[in-house]
Amino acid sequence: DDRCDLGKWIHGEGKARLGTFPGFTALMGHHKMFHYAASNVVALSNAGKEEDARKMLQGQFSKFSGEVVQDLSDLQQLVESSKKVRAARR
């Protein structure tokens, strides 16, 4: 989960800049599980278990994908709110 572009950002610049924000730990966990589910979909498909792969794709993979997107959206909102608070203090 630290080799894709998002994973590199999460484990590098993202963690350095946003690691203390609420929800960042959840993002890390959901992103890791997204990759775990993706690898299971591929393994099942490669083993000829297409129906199981499809179920996992529609289940766990879709769930963790949605959670990663939601975590990123939540973090973006927190960052924007934080910027507004800092600007108001000036």
Coordinates of C-alpha atoms in Angstrom, one line a residue, residues 29-84:
G29 CA -6.1 1.7 7.3
H30 CA -8.7 1.9 4.7
H31 CA -6.1 2.3 1.9
K32 CA -4.2 -0.7 3.2
M33 CA -7.4 -2.8 3.2
F34 CA -8.3 -1.5 -0.3
H35 CA -5.0 -3.0 -1.6
Y36 CA -5.6 -6.2 0.4
A37 CA -9.1 -6.6 -1.2
A38 CA -7.7 -5.7 -4.6
S39 CA -5.0 -8.4 -4.3
N40 CA -7.7 -10.9 -3.3
V41 CA -9.9 -10.0 -6.3
V42 CA -6.9 -10.7 -8.6
A43 CA -5.9 -13.9 -6.8
L44 CA -9.5 -15.2 -7.0
S45 CA -9.8 -14.3 -10.7
N46 CA -6.4 -15.9 -11.5
A47 CA -7.6 -19.1 -9.7
G48 CA -10.6 -19.2 -12.0
K49 CA -13.0 -18.2 -9.2
E50 CA -14.7 -15.5 -11.2
E51 CA -17.9 -15.4 -9.1
D52 CA -16.0 -15.1 -5.9
A53 CA -13.8 -12.4 -7.4
R54 CA -16.9 -10.5 -8.6
K55 CA -18.5 -10.8 -5.1
M56 CA -15.3 -9.5 -3.5
L57 CA -15.1 -6.7 -6.0
Q58 CA -18.6 -5.6 -5.3
G59 CA -18.2 -6.2 -1.6
Q60 CA -15.0 -5.5 0.3
F61 CA -13.1 -3.8 -2.6
S62 CA -16.0 -1.4 -3.3
K63 CA -16.4 -0.8 0.5
F64 CA -12.8 0.1 1.1
S65 CA -12.6 2.1 -2.1
G66 CA -15.5 4.2 -1.0
E67 CA -14.1 4.7 2.5
V68 CA -10.7 5.9 1.0
V69 CA -12.6 8.4 -1.1
Q70 CA -14.7 9.5 1.9
D71 CA -11.6 9.8 4.1
L72 CA -9.8 12.0 1.5
S73 CA -12.9 14.2 1.2
D74 CA -13.2 14.5 5.0
L75 CA -9.5 15.4 5.2
Q76 CA -9.9 18.0 2.5
Q77 CA -12.7 19.6 4.4
L78 CA -10.7 19.7 7.6
V79 CA -7.7 21.3 5.8
E80 CA -9.9 23.9 4.3
S81 CA -11.6 24.6 7.6
S82 CA -8.2 24.9 9.3
K83 CA -7.0 27.3 6.6
K84 CA -10.1 29.5 7.2

